[in-house]
PDB file of N, CA and C in Angstrom:
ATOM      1  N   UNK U 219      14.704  -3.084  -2.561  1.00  0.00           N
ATOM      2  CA  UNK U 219      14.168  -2.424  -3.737  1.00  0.00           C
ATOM      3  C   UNK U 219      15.301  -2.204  -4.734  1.00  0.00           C
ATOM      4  N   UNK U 220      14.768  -2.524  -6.039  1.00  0.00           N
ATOM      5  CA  UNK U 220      15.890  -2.117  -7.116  1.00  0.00           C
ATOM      6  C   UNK U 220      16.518  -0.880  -7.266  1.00  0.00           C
ATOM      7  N   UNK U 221      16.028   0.755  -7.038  1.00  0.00           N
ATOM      8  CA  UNK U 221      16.435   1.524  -6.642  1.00  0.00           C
ATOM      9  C   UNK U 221      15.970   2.619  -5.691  1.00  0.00           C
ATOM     10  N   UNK U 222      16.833   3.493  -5.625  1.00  0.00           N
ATOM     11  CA  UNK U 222      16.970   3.935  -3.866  1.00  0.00           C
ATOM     12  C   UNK U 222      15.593   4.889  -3.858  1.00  0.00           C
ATOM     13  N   UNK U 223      15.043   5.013  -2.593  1.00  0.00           N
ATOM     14  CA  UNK U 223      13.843   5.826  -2.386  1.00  0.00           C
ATOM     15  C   UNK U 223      14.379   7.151  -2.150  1.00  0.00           C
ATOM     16  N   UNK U 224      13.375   7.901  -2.878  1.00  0.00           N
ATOM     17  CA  UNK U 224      13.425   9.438  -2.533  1.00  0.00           C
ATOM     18  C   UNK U 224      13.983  10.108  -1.365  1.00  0.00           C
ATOM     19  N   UNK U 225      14.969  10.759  -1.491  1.00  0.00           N
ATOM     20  CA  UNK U 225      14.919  11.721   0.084  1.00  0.00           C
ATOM     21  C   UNK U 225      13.590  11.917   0.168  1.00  0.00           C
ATOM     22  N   UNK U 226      13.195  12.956  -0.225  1.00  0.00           N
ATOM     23  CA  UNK U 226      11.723  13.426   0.304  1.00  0.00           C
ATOM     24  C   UNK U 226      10.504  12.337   0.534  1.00  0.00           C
ATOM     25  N   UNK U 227      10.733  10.870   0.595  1.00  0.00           N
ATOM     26  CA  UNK U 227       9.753  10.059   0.753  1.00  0.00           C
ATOM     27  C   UNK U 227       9.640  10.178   1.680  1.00  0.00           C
ATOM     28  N   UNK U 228       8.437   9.836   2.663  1.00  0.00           N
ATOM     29  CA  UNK U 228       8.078   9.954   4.057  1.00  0.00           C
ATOM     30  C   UNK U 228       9.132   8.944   4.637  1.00  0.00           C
ATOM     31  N   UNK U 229       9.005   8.826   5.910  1.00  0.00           N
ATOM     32  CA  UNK U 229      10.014   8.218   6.995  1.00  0.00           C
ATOM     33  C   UNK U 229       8.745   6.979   7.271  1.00  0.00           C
ATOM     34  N   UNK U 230       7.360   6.904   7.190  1.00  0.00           N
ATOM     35  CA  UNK U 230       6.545   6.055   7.494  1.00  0.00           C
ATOM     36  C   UNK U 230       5.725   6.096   6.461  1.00  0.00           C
ATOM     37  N   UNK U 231       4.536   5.033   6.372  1.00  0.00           N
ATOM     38  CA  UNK U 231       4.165   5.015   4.646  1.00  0.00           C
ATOM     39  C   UNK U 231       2.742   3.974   5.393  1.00  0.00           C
ATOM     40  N   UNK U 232       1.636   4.537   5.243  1.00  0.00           N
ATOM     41  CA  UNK U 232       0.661   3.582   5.182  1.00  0.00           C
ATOM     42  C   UNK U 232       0.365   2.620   4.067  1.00  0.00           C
ATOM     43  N   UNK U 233       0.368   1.367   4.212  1.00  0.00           N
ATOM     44  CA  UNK U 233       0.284   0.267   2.839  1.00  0.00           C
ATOM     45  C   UNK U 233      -1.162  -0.162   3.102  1.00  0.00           C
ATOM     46  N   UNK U 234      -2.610  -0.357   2.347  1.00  0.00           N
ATOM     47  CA  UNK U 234      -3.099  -1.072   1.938  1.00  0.00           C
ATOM     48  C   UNK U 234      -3.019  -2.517   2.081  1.00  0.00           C
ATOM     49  N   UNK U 235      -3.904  -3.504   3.058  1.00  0.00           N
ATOM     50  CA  UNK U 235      -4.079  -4.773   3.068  1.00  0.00           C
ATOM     51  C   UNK U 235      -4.811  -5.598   2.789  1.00  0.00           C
ATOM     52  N   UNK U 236      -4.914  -7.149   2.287  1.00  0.00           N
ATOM     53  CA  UNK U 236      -6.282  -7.592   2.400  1.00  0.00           C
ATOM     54  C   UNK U 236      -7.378  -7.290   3.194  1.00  0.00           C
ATOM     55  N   UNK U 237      -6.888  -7.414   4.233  1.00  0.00           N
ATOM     56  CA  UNK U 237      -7.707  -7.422   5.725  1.00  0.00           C
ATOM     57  C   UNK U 237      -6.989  -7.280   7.029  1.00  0.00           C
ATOM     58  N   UNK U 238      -8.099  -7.159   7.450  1.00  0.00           N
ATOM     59  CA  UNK U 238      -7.604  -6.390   9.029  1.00  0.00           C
ATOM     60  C   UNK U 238      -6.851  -8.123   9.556  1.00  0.00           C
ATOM     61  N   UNK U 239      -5.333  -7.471  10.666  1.00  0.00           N
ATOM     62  CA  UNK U 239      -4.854  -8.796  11.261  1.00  0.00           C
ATOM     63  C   UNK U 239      -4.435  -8.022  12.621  1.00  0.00           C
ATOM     64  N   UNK U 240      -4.669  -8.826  13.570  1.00  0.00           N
ATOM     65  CA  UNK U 240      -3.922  -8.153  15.280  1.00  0.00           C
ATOM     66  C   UNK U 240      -2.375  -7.926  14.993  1.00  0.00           C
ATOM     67  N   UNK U 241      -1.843  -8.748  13.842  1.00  0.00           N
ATOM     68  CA  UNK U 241      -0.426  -8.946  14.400  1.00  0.00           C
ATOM     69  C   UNK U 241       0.049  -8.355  12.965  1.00  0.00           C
ATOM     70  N   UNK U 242       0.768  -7.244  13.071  1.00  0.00           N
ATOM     71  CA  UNK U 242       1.554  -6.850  11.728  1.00  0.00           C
ATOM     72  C   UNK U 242       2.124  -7.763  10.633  1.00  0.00           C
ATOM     73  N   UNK U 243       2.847  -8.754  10.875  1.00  0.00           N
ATOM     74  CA  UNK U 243       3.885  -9.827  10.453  1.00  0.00           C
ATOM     75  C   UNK U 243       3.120 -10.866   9.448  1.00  0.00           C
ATOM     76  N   UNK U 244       1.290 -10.371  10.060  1.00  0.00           N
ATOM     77  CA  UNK U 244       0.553 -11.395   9.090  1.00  0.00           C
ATOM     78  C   UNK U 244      -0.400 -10.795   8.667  1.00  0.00           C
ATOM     79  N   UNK U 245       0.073  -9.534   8.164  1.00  0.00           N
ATOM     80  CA  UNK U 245      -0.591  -8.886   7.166  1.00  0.00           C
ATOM     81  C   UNK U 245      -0.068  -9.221   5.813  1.00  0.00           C
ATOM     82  N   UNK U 246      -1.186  -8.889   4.834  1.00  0.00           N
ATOM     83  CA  UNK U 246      -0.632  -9.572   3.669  1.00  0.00           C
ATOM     84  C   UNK U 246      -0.843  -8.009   2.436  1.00  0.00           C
ATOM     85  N   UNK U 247       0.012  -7.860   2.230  1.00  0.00           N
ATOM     86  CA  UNK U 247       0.140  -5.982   1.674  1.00  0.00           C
ATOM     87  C   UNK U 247      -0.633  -6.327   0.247  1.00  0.00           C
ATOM     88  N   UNK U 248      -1.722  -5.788  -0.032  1.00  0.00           N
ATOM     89  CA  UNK U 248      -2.380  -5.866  -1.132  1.00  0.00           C
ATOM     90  C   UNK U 248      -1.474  -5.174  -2.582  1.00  0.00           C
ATOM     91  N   UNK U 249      -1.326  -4.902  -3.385  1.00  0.00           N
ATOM     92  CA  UNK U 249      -0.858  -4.855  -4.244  1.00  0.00           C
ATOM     93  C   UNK U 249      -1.108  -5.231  -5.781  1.00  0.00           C
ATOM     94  N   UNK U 250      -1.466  -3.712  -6.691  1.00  0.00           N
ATOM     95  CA  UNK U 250      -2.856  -3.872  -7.657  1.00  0.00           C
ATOM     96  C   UNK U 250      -1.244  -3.638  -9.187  1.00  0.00           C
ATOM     97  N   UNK U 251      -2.401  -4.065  -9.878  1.00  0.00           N
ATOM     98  CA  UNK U 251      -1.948  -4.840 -11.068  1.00  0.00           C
ATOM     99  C   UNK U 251      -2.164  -3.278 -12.053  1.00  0.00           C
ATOM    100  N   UNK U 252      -0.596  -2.658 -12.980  1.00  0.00           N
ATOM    101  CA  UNK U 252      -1.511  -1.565 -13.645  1.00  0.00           C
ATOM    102  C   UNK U 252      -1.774  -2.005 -14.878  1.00  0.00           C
ATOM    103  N   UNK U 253      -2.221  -0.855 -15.814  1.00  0.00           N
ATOM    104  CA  UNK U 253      -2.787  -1.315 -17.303  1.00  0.00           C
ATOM    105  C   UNK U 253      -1.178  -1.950 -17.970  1.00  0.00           C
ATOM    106  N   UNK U 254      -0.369  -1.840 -17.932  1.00  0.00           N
ATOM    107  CA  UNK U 254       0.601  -2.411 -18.225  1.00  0.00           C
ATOM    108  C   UNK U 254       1.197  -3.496 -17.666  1.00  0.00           C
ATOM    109  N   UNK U 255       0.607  -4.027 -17.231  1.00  0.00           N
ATOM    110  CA  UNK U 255       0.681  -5.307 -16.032  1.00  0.00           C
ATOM    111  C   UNK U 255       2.160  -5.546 -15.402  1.00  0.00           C
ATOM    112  N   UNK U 256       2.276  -4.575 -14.959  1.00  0.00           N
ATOM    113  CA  UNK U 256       3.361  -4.366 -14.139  1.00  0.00           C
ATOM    114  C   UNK U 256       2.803  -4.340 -12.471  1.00  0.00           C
ATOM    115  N   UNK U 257       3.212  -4.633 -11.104  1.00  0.00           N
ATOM    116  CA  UNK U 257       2.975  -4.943 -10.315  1.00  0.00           C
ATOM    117  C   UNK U 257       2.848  -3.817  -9.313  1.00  0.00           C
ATOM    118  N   UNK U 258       2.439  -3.173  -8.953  1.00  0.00           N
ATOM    119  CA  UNK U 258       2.484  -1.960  -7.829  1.00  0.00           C
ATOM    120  C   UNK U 258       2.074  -2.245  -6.291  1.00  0.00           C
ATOM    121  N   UNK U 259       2.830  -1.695  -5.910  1.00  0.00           N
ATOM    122  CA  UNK U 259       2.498  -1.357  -3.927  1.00  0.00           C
ATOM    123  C   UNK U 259       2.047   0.151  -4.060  1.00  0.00           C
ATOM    124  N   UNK U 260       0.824   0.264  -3.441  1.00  0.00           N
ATOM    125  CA  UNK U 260       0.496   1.854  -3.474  1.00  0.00           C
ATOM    126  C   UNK U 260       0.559   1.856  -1.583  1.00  0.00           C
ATOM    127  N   UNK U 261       1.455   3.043  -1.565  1.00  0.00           N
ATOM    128  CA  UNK U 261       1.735   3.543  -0.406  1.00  0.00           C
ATOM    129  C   UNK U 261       1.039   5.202  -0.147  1.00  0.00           C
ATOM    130  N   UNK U 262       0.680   4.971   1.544  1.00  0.00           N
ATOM    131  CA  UNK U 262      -0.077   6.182   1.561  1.00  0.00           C
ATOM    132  C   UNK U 262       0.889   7.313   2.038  1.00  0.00           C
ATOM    133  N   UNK U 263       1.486   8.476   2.504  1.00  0.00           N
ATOM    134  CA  UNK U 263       1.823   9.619   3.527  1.00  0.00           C
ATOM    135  C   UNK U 263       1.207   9.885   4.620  1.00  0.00           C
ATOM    136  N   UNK U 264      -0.644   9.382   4.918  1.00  0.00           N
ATOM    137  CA  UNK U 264      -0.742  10.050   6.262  1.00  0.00           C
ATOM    138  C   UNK U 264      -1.985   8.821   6.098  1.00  0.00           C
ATOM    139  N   UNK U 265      -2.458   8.473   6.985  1.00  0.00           N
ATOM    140  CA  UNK U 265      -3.758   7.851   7.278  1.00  0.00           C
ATOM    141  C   UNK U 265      -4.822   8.600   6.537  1.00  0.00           C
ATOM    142  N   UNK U 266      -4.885   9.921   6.921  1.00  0.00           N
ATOM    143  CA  UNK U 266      -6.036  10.363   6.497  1.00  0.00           C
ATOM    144  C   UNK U 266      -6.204  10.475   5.089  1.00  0.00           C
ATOM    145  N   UNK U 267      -4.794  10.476   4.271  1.00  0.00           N
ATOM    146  CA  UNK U 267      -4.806  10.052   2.936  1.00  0.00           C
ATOM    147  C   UNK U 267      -5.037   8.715   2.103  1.00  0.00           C
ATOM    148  N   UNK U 268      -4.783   8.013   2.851  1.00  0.00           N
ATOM    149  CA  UNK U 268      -5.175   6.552   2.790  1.00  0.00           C
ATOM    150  C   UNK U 268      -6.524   6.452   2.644  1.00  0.00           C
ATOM    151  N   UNK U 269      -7.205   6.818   3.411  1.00  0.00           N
ATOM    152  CA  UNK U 269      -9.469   6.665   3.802  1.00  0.00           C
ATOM    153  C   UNK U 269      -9.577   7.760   2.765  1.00  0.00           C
ATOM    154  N   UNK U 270      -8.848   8.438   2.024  1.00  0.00           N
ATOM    155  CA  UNK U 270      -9.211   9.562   1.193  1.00  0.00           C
ATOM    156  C   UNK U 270      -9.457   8.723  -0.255  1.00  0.00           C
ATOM    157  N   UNK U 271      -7.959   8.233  -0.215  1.00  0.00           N
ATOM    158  CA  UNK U 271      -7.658   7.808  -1.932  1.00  0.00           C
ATOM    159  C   UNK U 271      -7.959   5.883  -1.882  1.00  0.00           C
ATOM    160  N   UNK U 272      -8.720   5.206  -0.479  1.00  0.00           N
ATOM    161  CA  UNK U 272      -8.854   3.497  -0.998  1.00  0.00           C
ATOM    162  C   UNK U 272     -10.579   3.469  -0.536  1.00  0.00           C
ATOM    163  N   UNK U 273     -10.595   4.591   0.532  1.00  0.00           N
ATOM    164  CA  UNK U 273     -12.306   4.421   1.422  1.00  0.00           C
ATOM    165  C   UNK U 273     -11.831   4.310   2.480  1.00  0.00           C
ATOM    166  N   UNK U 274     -12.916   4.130   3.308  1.00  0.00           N
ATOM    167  CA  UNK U 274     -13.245   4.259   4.661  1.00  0.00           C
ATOM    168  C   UNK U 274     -12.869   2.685   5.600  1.00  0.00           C
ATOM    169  N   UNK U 275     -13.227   2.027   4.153  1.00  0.00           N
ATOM    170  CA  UNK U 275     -13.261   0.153   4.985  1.00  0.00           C
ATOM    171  C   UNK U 275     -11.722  -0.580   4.386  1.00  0.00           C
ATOM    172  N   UNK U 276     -10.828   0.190   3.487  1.00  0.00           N
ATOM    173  CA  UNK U 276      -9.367  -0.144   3.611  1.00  0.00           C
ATOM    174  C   UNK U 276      -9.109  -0.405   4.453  1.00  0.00           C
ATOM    175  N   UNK U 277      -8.461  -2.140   4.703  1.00  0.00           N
ATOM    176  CA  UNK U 277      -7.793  -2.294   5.892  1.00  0.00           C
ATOM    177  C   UNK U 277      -5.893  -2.039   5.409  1.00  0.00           C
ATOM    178  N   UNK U 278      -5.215  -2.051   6.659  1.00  0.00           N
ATOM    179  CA  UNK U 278      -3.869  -1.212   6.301  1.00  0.00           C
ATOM    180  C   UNK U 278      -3.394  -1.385   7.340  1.00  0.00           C
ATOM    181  N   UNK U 279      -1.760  -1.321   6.872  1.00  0.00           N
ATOM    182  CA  UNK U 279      -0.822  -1.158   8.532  1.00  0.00           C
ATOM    183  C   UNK U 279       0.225  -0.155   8.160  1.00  0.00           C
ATOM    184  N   UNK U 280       0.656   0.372   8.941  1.00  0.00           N
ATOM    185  CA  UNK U 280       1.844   1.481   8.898  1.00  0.00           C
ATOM    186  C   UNK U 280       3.337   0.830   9.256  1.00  0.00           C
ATOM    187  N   UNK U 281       4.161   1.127   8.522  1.00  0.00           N
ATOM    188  CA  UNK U 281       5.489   0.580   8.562  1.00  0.00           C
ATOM    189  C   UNK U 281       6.346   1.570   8.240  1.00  0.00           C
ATOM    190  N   UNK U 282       7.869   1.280   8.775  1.00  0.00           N
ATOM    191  CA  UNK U 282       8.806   2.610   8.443  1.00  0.00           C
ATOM    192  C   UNK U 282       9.300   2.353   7.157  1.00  0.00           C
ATOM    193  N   UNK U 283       9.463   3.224   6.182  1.00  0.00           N
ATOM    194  CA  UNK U 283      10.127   3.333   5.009  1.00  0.00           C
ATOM    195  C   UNK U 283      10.955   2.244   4.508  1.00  0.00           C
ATOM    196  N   UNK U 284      12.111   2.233   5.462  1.00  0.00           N
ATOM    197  CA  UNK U 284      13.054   1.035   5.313  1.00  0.00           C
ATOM    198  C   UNK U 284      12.649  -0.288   5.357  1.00  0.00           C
ATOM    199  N   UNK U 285      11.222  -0.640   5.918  1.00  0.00           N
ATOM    200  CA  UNK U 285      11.048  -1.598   5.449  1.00  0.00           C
ATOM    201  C   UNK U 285      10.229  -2.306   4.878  1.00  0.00           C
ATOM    202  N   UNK U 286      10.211  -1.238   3.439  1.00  0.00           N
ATOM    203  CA  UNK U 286       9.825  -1.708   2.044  1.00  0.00           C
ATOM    204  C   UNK U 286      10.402  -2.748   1.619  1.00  0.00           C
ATOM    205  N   UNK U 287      11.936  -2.644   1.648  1.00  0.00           N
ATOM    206  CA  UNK U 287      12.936  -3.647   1.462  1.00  0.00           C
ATOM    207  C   UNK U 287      12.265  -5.269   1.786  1.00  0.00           C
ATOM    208  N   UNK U 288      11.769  -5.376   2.916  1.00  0.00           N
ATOM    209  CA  UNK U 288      10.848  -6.606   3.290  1.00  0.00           C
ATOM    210  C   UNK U 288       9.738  -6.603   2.556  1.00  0.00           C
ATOM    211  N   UNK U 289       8.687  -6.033   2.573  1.00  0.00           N
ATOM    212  CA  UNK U 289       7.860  -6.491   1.837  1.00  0.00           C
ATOM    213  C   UNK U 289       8.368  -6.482   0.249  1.00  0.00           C
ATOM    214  N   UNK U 290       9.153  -5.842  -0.169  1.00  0.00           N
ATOM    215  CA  UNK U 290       9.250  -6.406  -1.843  1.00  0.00           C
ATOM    216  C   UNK U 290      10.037  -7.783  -1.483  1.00  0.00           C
ATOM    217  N   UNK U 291      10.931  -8.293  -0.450  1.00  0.00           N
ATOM    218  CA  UNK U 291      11.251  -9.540  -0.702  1.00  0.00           C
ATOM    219  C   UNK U 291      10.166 -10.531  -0.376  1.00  0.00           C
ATOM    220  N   UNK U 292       9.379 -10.342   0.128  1.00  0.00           N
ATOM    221  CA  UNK U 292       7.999 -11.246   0.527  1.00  0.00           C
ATOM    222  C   UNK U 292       6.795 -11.496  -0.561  1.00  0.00           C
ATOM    223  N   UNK U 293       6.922 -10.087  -0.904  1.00  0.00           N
ATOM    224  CA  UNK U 293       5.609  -9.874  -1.952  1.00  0.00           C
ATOM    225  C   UNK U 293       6.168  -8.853  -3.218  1.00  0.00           C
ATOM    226  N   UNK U 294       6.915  -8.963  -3.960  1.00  0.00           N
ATOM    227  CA  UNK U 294       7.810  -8.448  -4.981  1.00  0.00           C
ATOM    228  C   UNK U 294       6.948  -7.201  -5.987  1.00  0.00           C
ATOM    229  N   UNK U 295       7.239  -6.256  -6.248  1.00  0.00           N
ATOM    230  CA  UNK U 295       6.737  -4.983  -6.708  1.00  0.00           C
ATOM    231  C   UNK U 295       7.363  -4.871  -7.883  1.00  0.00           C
ATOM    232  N   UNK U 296       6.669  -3.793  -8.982  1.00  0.00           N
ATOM    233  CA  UNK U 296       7.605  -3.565 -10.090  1.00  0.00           C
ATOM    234  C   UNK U 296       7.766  -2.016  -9.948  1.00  0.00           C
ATOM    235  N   UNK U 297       6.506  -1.065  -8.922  1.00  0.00           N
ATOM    236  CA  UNK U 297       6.630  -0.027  -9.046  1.00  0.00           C
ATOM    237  C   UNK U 297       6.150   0.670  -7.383  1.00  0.00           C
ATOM    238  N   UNK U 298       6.581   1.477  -6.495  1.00  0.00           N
ATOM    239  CA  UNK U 298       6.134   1.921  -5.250  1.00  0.00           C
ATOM    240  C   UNK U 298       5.534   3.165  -5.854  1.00  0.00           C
ATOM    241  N   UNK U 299       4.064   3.350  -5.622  1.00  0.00           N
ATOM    242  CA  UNK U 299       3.494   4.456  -5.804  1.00  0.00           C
ATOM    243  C   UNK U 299       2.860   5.354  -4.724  1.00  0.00           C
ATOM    244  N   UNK U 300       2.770   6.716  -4.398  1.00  0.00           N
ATOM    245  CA  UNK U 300       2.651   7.473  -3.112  1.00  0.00           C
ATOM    246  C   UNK U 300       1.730   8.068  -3.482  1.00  0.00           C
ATOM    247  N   UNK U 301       0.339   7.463  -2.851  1.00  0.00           N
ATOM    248  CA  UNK U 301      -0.539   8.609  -2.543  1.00  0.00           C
ATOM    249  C   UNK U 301      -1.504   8.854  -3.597  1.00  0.00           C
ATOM    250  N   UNK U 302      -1.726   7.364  -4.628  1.00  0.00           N
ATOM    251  CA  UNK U 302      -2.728   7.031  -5.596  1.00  0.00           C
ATOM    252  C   UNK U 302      -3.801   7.432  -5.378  1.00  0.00           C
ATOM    253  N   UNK U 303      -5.231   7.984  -5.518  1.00  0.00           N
ATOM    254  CA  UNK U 303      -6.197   7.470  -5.559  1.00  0.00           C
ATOM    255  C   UNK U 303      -7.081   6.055  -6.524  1.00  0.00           C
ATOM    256  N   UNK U 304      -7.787   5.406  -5.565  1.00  0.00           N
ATOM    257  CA  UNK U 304      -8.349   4.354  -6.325  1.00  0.00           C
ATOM    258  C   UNK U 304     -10.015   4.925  -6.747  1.00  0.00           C
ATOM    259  N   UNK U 305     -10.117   4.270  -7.906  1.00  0.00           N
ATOM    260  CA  UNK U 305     -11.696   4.822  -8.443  1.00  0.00           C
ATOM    261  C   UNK U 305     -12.496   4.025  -6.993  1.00  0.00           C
ATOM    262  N   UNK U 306     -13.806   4.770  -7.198  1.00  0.00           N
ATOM    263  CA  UNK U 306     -14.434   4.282  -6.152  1.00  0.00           C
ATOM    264  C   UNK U 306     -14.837   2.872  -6.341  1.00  0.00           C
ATOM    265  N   UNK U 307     -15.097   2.560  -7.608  1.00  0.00           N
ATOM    266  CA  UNK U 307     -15.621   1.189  -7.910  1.00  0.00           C
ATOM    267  C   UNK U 307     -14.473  -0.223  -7.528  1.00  0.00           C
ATOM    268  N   UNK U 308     -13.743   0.453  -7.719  1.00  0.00           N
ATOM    269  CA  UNK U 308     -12.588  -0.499  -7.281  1.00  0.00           C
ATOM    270  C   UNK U 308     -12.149  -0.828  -5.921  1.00  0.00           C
ATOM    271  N   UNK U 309     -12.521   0.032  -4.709  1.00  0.00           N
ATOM    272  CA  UNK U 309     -12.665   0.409  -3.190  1.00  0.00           C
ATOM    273  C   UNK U 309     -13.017  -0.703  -2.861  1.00  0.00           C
ATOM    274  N   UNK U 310     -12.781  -1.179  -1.269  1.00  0.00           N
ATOM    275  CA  UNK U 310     -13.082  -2.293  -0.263  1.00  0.00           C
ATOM    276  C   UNK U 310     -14.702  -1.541  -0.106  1.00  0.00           C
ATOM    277  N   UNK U 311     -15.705  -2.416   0.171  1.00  0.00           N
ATOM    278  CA  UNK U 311     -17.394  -2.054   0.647  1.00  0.00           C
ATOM    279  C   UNK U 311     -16.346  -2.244   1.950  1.00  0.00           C
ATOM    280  N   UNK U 312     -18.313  -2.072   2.509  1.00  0.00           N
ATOM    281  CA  UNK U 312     -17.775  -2.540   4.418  1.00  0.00           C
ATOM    282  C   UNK U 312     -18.013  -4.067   4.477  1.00  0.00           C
ATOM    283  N   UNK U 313     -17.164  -5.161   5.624  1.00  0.00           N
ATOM    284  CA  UNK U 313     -17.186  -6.001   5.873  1.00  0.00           C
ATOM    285  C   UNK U 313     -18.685  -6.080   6.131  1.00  0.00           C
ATOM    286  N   UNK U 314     -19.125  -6.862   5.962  1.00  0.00           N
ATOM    287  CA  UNK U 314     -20.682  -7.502   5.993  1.00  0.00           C
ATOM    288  C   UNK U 314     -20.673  -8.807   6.972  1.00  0.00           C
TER     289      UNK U 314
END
């Protein structure tokens, strides 16, 4: 990351995914576009904040802090945001 994360950022960070995968490594970290078309990773603090602020059918994996560093080299960010809510219209439905 271009610069350093918060002390007070959590030590673990739920991320938002396309979809559900068995294997962490091939998850693919979703990552929404803002009105300024700048690139964001929205990161959660607790699970239960996650099903609060994406829904119920967000799929997601939990990773430690430090390695944000990986996913921005994989999937490149302009901004890490903690603990967004998304409008509902914008939310995953349930898999069908």
């Amino acid at each position: 990351m271009t610069s350093p994360i918060p002390a007070e950022f959590p030590p673990v960070v739920y991320l938002p995914c396309a979809k559900d995968v068995a294997d962490p490594e091939h998850a693919e970290i979703e990552l929404r576009r803002t009105r300024d078309g700048r690139m964001a990773l929205l990161a959660y603090s607790a699970l239960d904040r996650l099903h609060a602020c994406c829904g119920a059918h967000q799929p997601w994996i939990v990773v430690g802090t430090p390695a944000l560093d990986l996913v921005m080299k994989s999937q490149p960010f302009d901004l890490l945001l903690l603990d967004v809510v998304i409008p509902e219209a914008e939310r995953r439905g349930p898999v069908l």
